[in-house]
Amino acid sequence: MTVKVAVIYYSATGAVHALAQAVAEGAVSAGAEVRLRRVAELAPDSAIDENPLWRRHTDAAAELAQASVEDLAWADALAFGTPTRFGAPAAQLKQFIDQAGGLWRDGGLTDKPVTAFTSAYNRHGGSEATILSLANVFYHWGALIVPPGYTDPVVYAAGGNPYGTSSTGEGPDAAVLEAARYQGRRLAEITIRLLEGGRLAGTAADGGGARETTVGATSQTA
């Protein structure tokens, strides 16, 4: 089964962009169709110009596809990335999320698996708080949060953040990128399991014969 995953992120200096690419690679490795999308920059040029890294990445990202609410509707699963801003998501990502009110009202975000990742310059710069803050949005949506947890050694190697992959300093190192790939792969694999389970449950509801087929298929994959 092929699932559709949207990786939607904001990145100022490129650290979250690198994480987003790794998450997308992980989802693709599990057989997912992926849309990698950046959200719009809201900061004025005067602020961006004060940081050469910010200016360089902003210029380089100009050609990247920009996220839309349609991407949220299209996807079977969602991954959101943001730098931490005082322990909360960046305004750019929050502004994009705030556009999803209509889709949420119509039930278009209900039961979608979702995960999050972040980056902060300092080791204790608010990474966990930022991901937990995003989780408040996911609760309102009725989405299904899929954290990496402590489910693979790569999480420990990357610093041991069970809430979502996080990088510190100038950008993610090889261990953190591998953890991000794992997070994307885990999101896709769990989404496949959920959708296949729903399909099998629907088949079982058609009658006893279908139910027997479903049980057999489940046993073979357990």
PDB file of C-alpha atoms in Angstrom:
ATOM      1  CA  MET A   1       0.000   0.000   0.000  1.00  0.00           C
ATOM      2  CA  THR A   2       1.222   3.485  -0.874  1.00  0.00           C
ATOM      3  CA  VAL A   3       0.438   6.266   1.587  1.00  0.00           C
ATOM      4  CA  LYS A   4       0.728  10.008   1.093  1.00  0.00           C
ATOM      5  CA  VAL A   5       2.856  11.997   3.535  1.00  0.00           C
ATOM      6  CA  ALA A   6       3.144  15.782   3.629  1.00  0.00           C
ATOM      7  CA  VAL A   7       6.287  17.160   5.307  1.00  0.00           C
ATOM      8  CA  ILE A   8       5.565  20.801   6.053  1.00  0.00           C
ATOM      9  CA  TYR A   9       8.120  23.032   7.719  1.00  0.00           C
ATOM     10  CA  TYR A  10       9.554  26.455   8.341  1.00  0.00           C
ATOM     11  CA  SER A  11      13.303  26.988   8.396  1.00  0.00           C
ATOM     12  CA  ALA A  12      15.185  30.239   8.878  1.00  0.00           C
ATOM     13  CA  THR A  13      18.839  29.277   8.525  1.00  0.00           C
ATOM     14  CA  GLY A  14      18.466  25.791   7.034  1.00  0.00           C
ATOM     15  CA  ALA A  15      18.676  23.433  10.033  1.00  0.00           C
ATOM     16  CA  VAL A  16      14.994  22.498   9.964  1.00  0.00           C
ATOM     17  CA  HIS A  17      15.137  22.281   6.180  1.00  0.00           C
ATOM     18  CA  ALA A  18      17.808  19.582   6.503  1.00  0.00           C
ATOM     19  CA  LEU A  19      15.681  17.726   9.054  1.00  0.00           C
ATOM     20  CA  ALA A  20      12.625  17.980   6.797  1.00  0.00           C
ATOM     21  CA  GLN A  21      14.534  16.500   3.890  1.00  0.00           C
ATOM     22  CA  ALA A  22      15.653  13.593   6.084  1.00  0.00           C
ATOM     23  CA  VAL A  23      12.108  12.969   7.356  1.00  0.00           C
ATOM     24  CA  ALA A  24      10.906  12.951   3.745  1.00  0.00           C
ATOM     25  CA  GLU A  25      13.657  10.495   2.768  1.00  0.00           C
ATOM     26  CA  GLY A  26      12.616   8.178   5.583  1.00  0.00           C
ATOM     27  CA  ALA A  27       8.977   8.223   4.496  1.00  0.00           C
ATOM     28  CA  VAL A  28       9.978   7.525   0.886  1.00  0.00           C
ATOM     29  CA  SER A  29      12.082   4.555   2.037  1.00  0.00           C
ATOM     30  CA  ALA A  30       8.889   3.034   3.474  1.00  0.00           C
ATOM     31  CA  GLY A  31       7.158   3.400   0.109  1.00  0.00           C
ATOM     32  CA  ALA A  32       5.296   6.647   0.770  1.00  0.00           C
ATOM     33  CA  GLU A  33       4.516   9.336  -1.769  1.00  0.00           C
ATOM     34  CA  VAL A  34       5.853  12.539  -0.222  1.00  0.00           C
ATOM     35  CA  ARG A  35       5.247  16.243  -0.630  1.00  0.00           C
ATOM     36  CA  LEU A  36       8.020  18.352   0.923  1.00  0.00           C
ATOM     37  CA  ARG A  37       6.669  21.859   1.425  1.00  0.00           C
ATOM     38  CA  ARG A  38       7.961  25.015   3.108  1.00  0.00           C
ATOM     39  CA  VAL A  39       5.651  27.622   4.592  1.00  0.00           C
ATOM     40  CA  ALA A  40       5.834  31.268   3.624  1.00  0.00           C
ATOM     41  CA  GLU A  41       8.403  33.599   5.180  1.00  0.00           C
ATOM     42  CA  LEU A  42       6.773  36.409   7.172  1.00  0.00           C
ATOM     43  CA  ALA A  43       9.819  38.262   8.518  1.00  0.00           C
ATOM     44  CA  PRO A  44      10.790  41.555   6.866  1.00  0.00           C
ATOM     45  CA  ASP A  45      13.951  41.781   4.800  1.00  0.00           C
ATOM     46  CA  SER A  46      15.460  44.098   7.401  1.00  0.00           C
ATOM     47  CA  ALA A  47      15.368  41.292   9.989  1.00  0.00           C
ATOM     48  CA  ILE A  48      16.565  38.613   7.574  1.00  0.00           C
ATOM     49  CA  ASP A  49      19.491  40.743   6.409  1.00  0.00           C
ATOM     50  CA  GLU A  50      20.834  40.954   9.968  1.00  0.00           C
ATOM     51  CA  ASN A  51      21.718  37.241   9.862  1.00  0.00           C
ATOM     52  CA  PRO A  52      23.794  36.111   6.844  1.00  0.00           C
ATOM     53  CA  LEU A  53      22.737  32.470   7.344  1.00  0.00           C
ATOM     54  CA  TRP A  54      19.075  33.481   7.362  1.00  0.00           C
ATOM     55  CA  ARG A  55      19.511  35.544   4.191  1.00  0.00           C
ATOM     56  CA  ARG A  56      21.426  32.772   2.443  1.00  0.00           C
ATOM     57  CA  HIS A  57      18.812  30.126   3.210  1.00  0.00           C
ATOM     58  CA  THR A  58      15.896  32.418   2.388  1.00  0.00           C
ATOM     59  CA  ASP A  59      17.344  33.095  -1.042  1.00  0.00           C
ATOM     60  CA  ALA A  60      18.108  29.418  -1.632  1.00  0.00           C
ATOM     61  CA  ALA A  61      14.620  28.346  -0.530  1.00  0.00           C
ATOM     62  CA  ALA A  62      12.836  30.729  -2.866  1.00  0.00           C
ATOM     63  CA  GLU A  63      12.520  28.023  -5.522  1.00  0.00           C
ATOM     64  CA  LEU A  64      11.074  25.406  -3.160  1.00  0.00           C
ATOM     65  CA  ALA A  65       7.379  24.537  -3.325  1.00  0.00           C
ATOM     66  CA  GLN A  66       5.261  26.433  -0.815  1.00  0.00           C
ATOM     67  CA  ALA A  67       2.767  24.695   1.450  1.00  0.00           C
ATOM     68  CA  SER A  68      -0.973  25.065   1.038  1.00  0.00           C
ATOM     69  CA  VAL A  69      -3.982  23.787   2.963  1.00  0.00           C
ATOM     70  CA  GLU A  70      -4.601  21.469   0.009  1.00  0.00           C
ATOM     71  CA  ASP A  71      -1.441  19.605   1.012  1.00  0.00           C
ATOM     72  CA  LEU A  72      -3.031  18.883   4.390  1.00  0.00           C
ATOM     73  CA  ALA A  73      -6.169  17.557   2.715  1.00  0.00           C
ATOM     74  CA  TRP A  74      -4.146  15.457   0.250  1.00  0.00           C
ATOM     75  CA  ALA A  75      -2.000  13.708   2.830  1.00  0.00           C
ATOM     76  CA  ASP A  76      -2.752  10.536   4.747  1.00  0.00           C
ATOM     77  CA  ALA A  77      -0.124  11.584   7.333  1.00  0.00           C
ATOM     78  CA  LEU A  78       1.594  14.820   8.294  1.00  0.00           C
ATOM     79  CA  ALA A  79       5.017  15.822   9.607  1.00  0.00           C
ATOM     80  CA  PHE A  80       5.623  19.368  10.834  1.00  0.00           C
ATOM     81  CA  GLY A  81       9.003  20.989  11.400  1.00  0.00           C
ATOM     82  CA  THR A  82       9.872  24.295  13.016  1.00  0.00           C
ATOM     83  CA  PRO A  83      12.698  26.018  14.830  1.00  0.00           C
ATOM     84  CA  THR A  84      11.921  26.731  18.456  1.00  0.00           C
ATOM     85  CA  ARG A  85      10.949  30.299  19.281  1.00  0.00           C
ATOM     86  CA  PHE A  86      10.972  30.816  23.046  1.00  0.00           C
ATOM     87  CA  GLY A  87       9.759  27.243  23.519  1.00  0.00           C
ATOM     88  CA  ALA A  88       7.013  27.511  20.901  1.00  0.00           C
ATOM     89  CA  PRO A  89       6.669  27.021  17.129  1.00  0.00           C
ATOM     90  CA  ALA A  90       7.820  29.791  14.817  1.00  0.00           C
ATOM     91  CA  ALA A  91       5.140  32.292  13.830  1.00  0.00           C
ATOM     92  CA  GLN A  92       5.538  31.305  10.185  1.00  0.00           C
ATOM     93  CA  LEU A  93       4.427  27.718  10.819  1.00  0.00           C
ATOM     94  CA  LYS A  94       1.683  28.784  13.231  1.00  0.00           C
ATOM     95  CA  GLN A  95       0.305  31.208  10.651  1.00  0.00           C
ATOM     96  CA  PHE A  96       0.075  28.382   8.153  1.00  0.00           C
ATOM     97  CA  ILE A  97      -1.614  26.058  10.669  1.00  0.00           C
ATOM     98  CA  ASP A  98      -4.139  28.795  11.466  1.00  0.00           C
ATOM     99  CA  GLN A  99      -5.335  28.617   7.855  1.00  0.00           C
ATOM    100  CA  ALA A 100      -6.553  25.045   8.376  1.00  0.00           C
ATOM    101  CA  GLY A 101      -9.692  26.009  10.313  1.00  0.00           C
ATOM    102  CA  GLY A 102     -12.079  25.137   7.498  1.00  0.00           C
ATOM    103  CA  LEU A 103     -10.464  21.775   6.846  1.00  0.00           C
ATOM    104  CA  TRP A 104     -10.545  21.005  10.575  1.00  0.00           C
ATOM    105  CA  ARG A 105     -14.212  22.018  10.837  1.00  0.00           C
ATOM    106  CA  ASP A 106     -15.100  19.634   8.003  1.00  0.00           C
ATOM    107  CA  GLY A 107     -13.280  16.741   9.684  1.00  0.00           C
ATOM    108  CA  GLY A 108     -10.471  16.715   7.143  1.00  0.00           C
ATOM    109  CA  LEU A 109      -7.756  16.339   9.780  1.00  0.00           C
ATOM    110  CA  THR A 110      -9.437  13.785  12.022  1.00  0.00           C
ATOM    111  CA  ASP A 111      -7.497  10.562  12.650  1.00  0.00           C
ATOM    112  CA  LYS A 112      -4.516  11.563  10.497  1.00  0.00           C
ATOM    113  CA  PRO A 113      -1.186  10.363  11.914  1.00  0.00           C
ATOM    114  CA  VAL A 114       1.052  13.318  12.654  1.00  0.00           C
ATOM    115  CA  THR A 115       4.568  13.889  13.973  1.00  0.00           C
ATOM    116  CA  ALA A 116       6.829  16.879  14.640  1.00  0.00           C
ATOM    117  CA  PHE A 117      10.507  17.825  14.717  1.00  0.00           C
ATOM    118  CA  THR A 118      12.458  20.939  15.646  1.00  0.00           C
ATOM    119  CA  SER A 119      15.800  22.685  16.020  1.00  0.00           C
ATOM    120  CA  ALA A 120      17.257  25.068  18.590  1.00  0.00           C
ATOM    121  CA  TYR A 121      20.688  26.642  18.835  1.00  0.00           C
ATOM    122  CA  ASN A 122      21.136  25.736  22.508  1.00  0.00           C
ATOM    123  CA  ARG A 123      20.878  22.220  23.914  1.00  0.00           C
ATOM    124  CA  HIS A 124      18.199  23.281  26.384  1.00  0.00           C
ATOM    125  CA  GLY A 125      16.667  25.879  24.097  1.00  0.00           C
ATOM    126  CA  GLY A 126      13.074  24.638  24.203  1.00  0.00           C
ATOM    127  CA  SER A 127      13.013  21.715  21.776  1.00  0.00           C
ATOM    128  CA  GLU A 128      10.703  19.511  23.852  1.00  0.00           C
ATOM    129  CA  ALA A 129       8.439  22.441  24.732  1.00  0.00           C
ATOM    130  CA  THR A 130       8.106  23.360  21.057  1.00  0.00           C
ATOM    131  CA  ILE A 131       7.011  19.861  20.040  1.00  0.00           C
ATOM    132  CA  LEU A 132       4.629  19.622  22.999  1.00  0.00           C
ATOM    133  CA  SER A 133       3.184  22.996  22.017  1.00  0.00           C
ATOM    134  CA  LEU A 134       2.472  21.692  18.529  1.00  0.00           C
ATOM    135  CA  ALA A 135       0.803  18.670  20.100  1.00  0.00           C
ATOM    136  CA  ASN A 136      -1.907  20.982  21.466  1.00  0.00           C
ATOM    137  CA  VAL A 137      -2.894  21.687  17.862  1.00  0.00           C
ATOM    138  CA  PHE A 138      -2.968  17.988  17.046  1.00  0.00           C
ATOM    139  CA  TYR A 139      -5.236  17.274  20.014  1.00  0.00           C
ATOM    140  CA  HIS A 140      -7.739  19.820  18.709  1.00  0.00           C
ATOM    141  CA  TRP A 141      -7.618  18.253  15.264  1.00  0.00           C
ATOM    142  CA  GLY A 142      -8.294  14.768  16.638  1.00  0.00           C
ATOM    143  CA  ALA A 143      -5.111  13.636  14.904  1.00  0.00           C
ATOM    144  CA  LEU A 144      -3.090  10.598  15.982  1.00  0.00           C
ATOM    145  CA  ILE A 145       0.303  11.662  17.330  1.00  0.00           C
ATOM    146  CA  VAL A 146       3.164   9.390  16.251  1.00  0.00           C
ATOM    147  CA  PRO A 147       6.328  10.219  18.241  1.00  0.00           C
ATOM    148  CA  PRO A 148       9.606   8.405  17.668  1.00  0.00           C
ATOM    149  CA  GLY A 149       9.598   7.383  21.332  1.00  0.00           C
ATOM    150  CA  TYR A 150      12.466   5.199  22.476  1.00  0.00           C
ATOM    151  CA  THR A 151      11.700   2.665  19.778  1.00  0.00           C
ATOM    152  CA  ASP A 152      15.057   2.461  18.004  1.00  0.00           C
ATOM    153  CA  PRO A 153      18.736   2.943  18.940  1.00  0.00           C
ATOM    154  CA  VAL A 154      19.016   5.862  16.513  1.00  0.00           C
ATOM    155  CA  VAL A 155      16.875   7.936  18.884  1.00  0.00           C
ATOM    156  CA  TYR A 156      19.436   7.504  21.658  1.00  0.00           C
ATOM    157  CA  ALA A 157      22.329   8.213  19.303  1.00  0.00           C
ATOM    158  CA  ALA A 158      20.704  11.514  18.325  1.00  0.00           C
ATOM    159  CA  GLY A 159      20.345  12.731  21.919  1.00  0.00           C
ATOM    160  CA  GLY A 160      17.321  10.753  23.103  1.00  0.00           C
ATOM    161  CA  ASN A 161      14.360  13.037  22.403  1.00  0.00           C
ATOM    162  CA  PRO A 162      11.267  10.768  22.403  1.00  0.00           C
ATOM    163  CA  TYR A 163       8.911  13.580  21.387  1.00  0.00           C
ATOM    164  CA  GLY A 164      10.487  14.230  18.002  1.00  0.00           C
ATOM    165  CA  THR A 165      13.862  14.631  16.358  1.00  0.00           C
ATOM    166  CA  SER A 166      15.667  17.784  17.440  1.00  0.00           C
ATOM    167  CA  SER A 167      18.962  19.332  16.442  1.00  0.00           C
ATOM    168  CA  THR A 168      21.125  21.887  18.215  1.00  0.00           C
ATOM    169  CA  GLY A 169      23.860  24.276  17.196  1.00  0.00           C
ATOM    170  CA  GLU A 170      24.431  25.219  13.566  1.00  0.00           C
ATOM    171  CA  GLY A 171      22.501  22.242  12.236  1.00  0.00           C
ATOM    172  CA  PRO A 172      21.876  18.489  12.466  1.00  0.00           C
ATOM    173  CA  ASP A 173      24.787  16.057  12.445  1.00  0.00           C
ATOM    174  CA  ALA A 174      24.722  12.602  10.848  1.00  0.00           C
ATOM    175  CA  ALA A 175      23.167  10.932  13.904  1.00  0.00           C
ATOM    176  CA  VAL A 176      20.335  13.461  14.079  1.00  0.00           C
ATOM    177  CA  LEU A 177      19.633  13.156  10.351  1.00  0.00           C
ATOM    178  CA  GLU A 178      19.434   9.379  10.725  1.00  0.00           C
ATOM    179  CA  ALA A 179      16.957   9.824  13.578  1.00  0.00           C
ATOM    180  CA  ALA A 180      14.894  12.123  11.366  1.00  0.00           C
ATOM    181  CA  ARG A 181      14.865   9.501   8.610  1.00  0.00           C
ATOM    182  CA  TYR A 182      13.710   6.942  11.154  1.00  0.00           C
ATOM    183  CA  GLN A 183      10.930   9.274  12.303  1.00  0.00           C
ATOM    184  CA  GLY A 184       9.696   9.722   8.738  1.00  0.00           C
ATOM    185  CA  ARG A 185       9.861   5.985   8.077  1.00  0.00           C
ATOM    186  CA  ARG A 186       8.022   5.211  11.327  1.00  0.00           C
ATOM    187  CA  LEU A 187       5.274   7.710  10.451  1.00  0.00           C
ATOM    188  CA  ALA A 188       4.779   6.121   7.019  1.00  0.00           C
ATOM    189  CA  GLU A 189       4.869   2.556   8.324  1.00  0.00           C
ATOM    190  CA  ILE A 190       2.326   3.232  11.072  1.00  0.00           C
ATOM    191  CA  THR A 191       0.079   5.025   8.586  1.00  0.00           C
ATOM    192  CA  ILE A 192       0.211   1.984   6.302  1.00  0.00           C
ATOM    193  CA  ARG A 193      -0.740  -0.273   9.203  1.00  0.00           C
ATOM    194  CA  LEU A 194      -3.647   1.969  10.181  1.00  0.00           C
ATOM    195  CA  LEU A 195      -5.016   2.241   6.667  1.00  0.00           C
ATOM    196  CA  GLU A 196      -4.619  -1.461   5.980  1.00  0.00           C
ATOM    197  CA  GLY A 197      -6.332  -2.227   9.283  1.00  0.00           C
ATOM    198  CA  GLY A 198      -9.224   0.018   8.340  1.00  0.00           C
ATOM    199  CA  ARG A 199      -9.509  -1.633   4.945  1.00  0.00           C
ATOM    200  CA  LEU A 200      -9.494  -5.117   6.481  1.00  0.00           C
ATOM    201  CA  ALA A 201     -12.044  -4.092   9.102  1.00  0.00           C
ATOM    202  CA  GLY A 202     -14.280  -2.791   6.324  1.00  0.00           C
ATOM    203  CA  THR A 203     -13.961  -6.091   4.490  1.00  0.00           C
ATOM    204  CA  ALA A 204     -14.802  -8.009   7.660  1.00  0.00           C
ATOM    205  CA  ALA A 205     -17.964  -5.967   8.114  1.00  0.00           C
ATOM    206  CA  ASP A 206     -19.263  -7.281   4.774  1.00  0.00           C
ATOM    207  CA  GLY A 207     -19.962 -10.753   6.102  1.00  0.00           C
ATOM    208  CA  GLY A 208     -18.704 -13.923   7.718  1.00  0.00           C
ATOM    209  CA  GLY A 209     -16.755 -15.134   4.702  1.00  0.00           C
ATOM    210  CA  ALA A 210     -14.893 -11.858   4.438  1.00  0.00           C
ATOM    211  CA  ARG A 211     -14.313 -11.958   8.183  1.00  0.00           C
ATOM    212  CA  GLU A 212     -12.539 -15.296   7.913  1.00  0.00           C
ATOM    213  CA  THR A 213     -10.287 -13.945   5.158  1.00  0.00           C
ATOM    214  CA  THR A 214      -9.466 -10.922   7.297  1.00  0.00           C
ATOM    215  CA  VAL A 215      -8.502 -13.002  10.306  1.00  0.00           C
ATOM    216  CA  GLY A 216      -6.239 -15.140   8.186  1.00  0.00           C
ATOM    217  CA  ALA A 217      -4.530 -12.091   6.687  1.00  0.00           C
ATOM    218  CA  THR A 218      -4.062 -10.591  10.125  1.00  0.00           C
ATOM    219  CA  SER A 219      -2.521 -13.753  11.487  1.00  0.00           C
ATOM    220  CA  GLN A 220      -0.025 -13.903   8.647  1.00  0.00           C
ATOM    221  CA  THR A 221       1.193 -10.379   9.317  1.00  0.00           C
ATOM    222  CA  ALA A 222       1.263 -10.504  13.125  1.00  0.00           C
TER     223      ALA A 222
END
